[in-house]
């Protein structure tokens, strides 16, 4: 079996550093917000600020990724968010870091993330042999989870109490290093040129949306992912209030919350490494539906059993199921979407899949103010179960009516 290669090594190393920065910021920003306010609406704005750029810039990022060198876009995006967060860290050291300054920094860093992540998913199939895409995605997913949760979460829980400015200063250094590492990748990473005159950016975006909407299974995955991410943003946008502090239902300390996220990362690393083997045993379709179903049901555990120690095994299983599902979904998109459309269609997919996250985070905070945290947490689980049902139905219909499905989709989600 071919090796993944030197360029993939640089890509993986860069991914590890940038996701460590993501992890510190993801956990540290809400904890820092809790130290500034106990308003569910204001706390949920940290999640909304991080994800709103996907709603605003995803389509443009995909079209640009199909026109320019994707590696260069990643380099510039990483350096840009490094500069933004470094400026916020300086303000923090001067005692000028407040909730609104932090939200602005998270928002601007999120804009750069859209361009970096959209290009990264399009670069990977160009950096590894086609038959190693699933294995490469498994390693990338593992690096993402280690950085996002395993290392980033406890670091955030520690530094938020010792040096609040480090919540943004640490990620600034890591993003800068991640951008420089990408310079080690050799060769061009530009999409295959399309024939004919160069079209407008808008026409490129419209073409990608039409392609995605014409592919029934990809469309169903996108809608289901959107529902899952909407529910997840609402859930975790206020979950810190349910879990952390003396007045919370679970009663975790900030460091305990970080350890819970670390437990999630341990499961995610394991899930990313076993995803190929598990899907080989049970079939990719069954594995995906099963992983999403278990994850949705686990949302109810903190509601009915708000016990501190139970959050750690729950986090582990959350991580396993989430990683397995992500590897399968990302690999499927990379196999099915033509190379010259990959950036645009990926961005159209992720607009649907992630565009609802800022809305979910904001609505979760408002709903918690009006109806209470319990309603938000239980309601998010219900939305997830509906999304799983949509994917199950699409798989069932394809099996029942195989002539109505594209052969490439059938081949991708097969029982091995």
Phi, psi and omega in degrees: 000134183299150176283159181285333170097166185293317181298322178295327177300317177293319179298317180294318179296317177298318178299319181299315182291316182294327179281334170297318176297317178302318183295317179297316182289321183297316181272323184290322182297312177297322179294322177293323178295321179297329178286345180259333181203153174250015178283122178303322181297313181291320179296320182293341179295337177296318176292321179295319181296324181288330187254344180304322179303332177296324179290325186270327191236359186301313183295318179293321179298319180294318179295320179292323179296332178275354180253326187248175176292119187292326178294319180295322177300317180297319179299310183295321181295318179295318179293326180294314181288334174297316181294319181297312183288329175297320178296319178296323179296319178299317177299323178296318179294333178273000180080019184252009181274109175243183184301318185286324174297316179297317179297321178296318179295317179297321179296312181293321176296326178294325176299314178296325180298322180302313181290320180294312185288323177298316179291325182297316180292335178275334179286321188306312179296342179273346186257349183227158175298147183305322183285353180253012184298314181296318178297318179296318178296325177298318179290321177297316179299320178297315179297322179297316182289321178300315181288313185294319189241308188297313181262316186296319184297308180293328176298315179298317179299329180280310188286337182295334178266333183272313183211089184307326181298336180290342177299327176255331181290318178300308177302327179301315179294319183292319178296320178299315178296322179297320178295319180292325179299326182295341178294342178284346178287133182258149176096164178281149178229047178260143180297152176306135183291137176274148179284155177094175181293152179294129181266170179289159179299323180297318180294323176298318180295316180297320179299319180294318179296321178296319180297313181298317183290336180279344181262102191301316184289318176298321179297317180295319177300318181296314180296316180296318177298323177298317178295318180296316181288325174301311180294319180296320179295319177295318183295303186279347174296332180241357184299328180299328178288329177285330191255329192247135173107163182294329181271004182275167180287326184268322175083029177284149170278166176305319178291326176294323176296318176299321178292326176297318177293330175294319176300320176299319180294322178301314178296321181294319177299314178298317181297320180294329181279334182257359187301317181295319180291317181295317179293332175292328180282318189251352186092142186293322180296311179297321180296316180298310181297317180297318180295313180294324180295313180298317180300318180296317181294328180292340176300337182275345183300310180295338180286311184270335180227072182283067182248131188303310185294334182289340181292335183285310174295327176298317177299320179300312182290324172306315182295315180300308185294319180295318181292317179301313180296317182297317179299316181294317182292315181295315180298322179297314179298317183294330178282322190273330186274130178302147186303321183287348179249358192300315181297314183291314182290321175302318181290323176296319177298314184286336173297316177291316184290325185244348183298333180279354183295314178296325178294316179298318180296316181292315180293327177299318178293317180295315180297324179294323177297319187275319189242348180104158182296325183301318180298319180295313183295315180291321179296322178298320177298320179296317178299319179298319180295322176296318179298318178299321178299324178296317179292317179300318181294319179298319177294317181296317180295324181292323178291320181288328183230069187297334183289344181270359184248149177292137181301324182297324178291320178298320181293324183290316181257067182254166169267123187268000000 
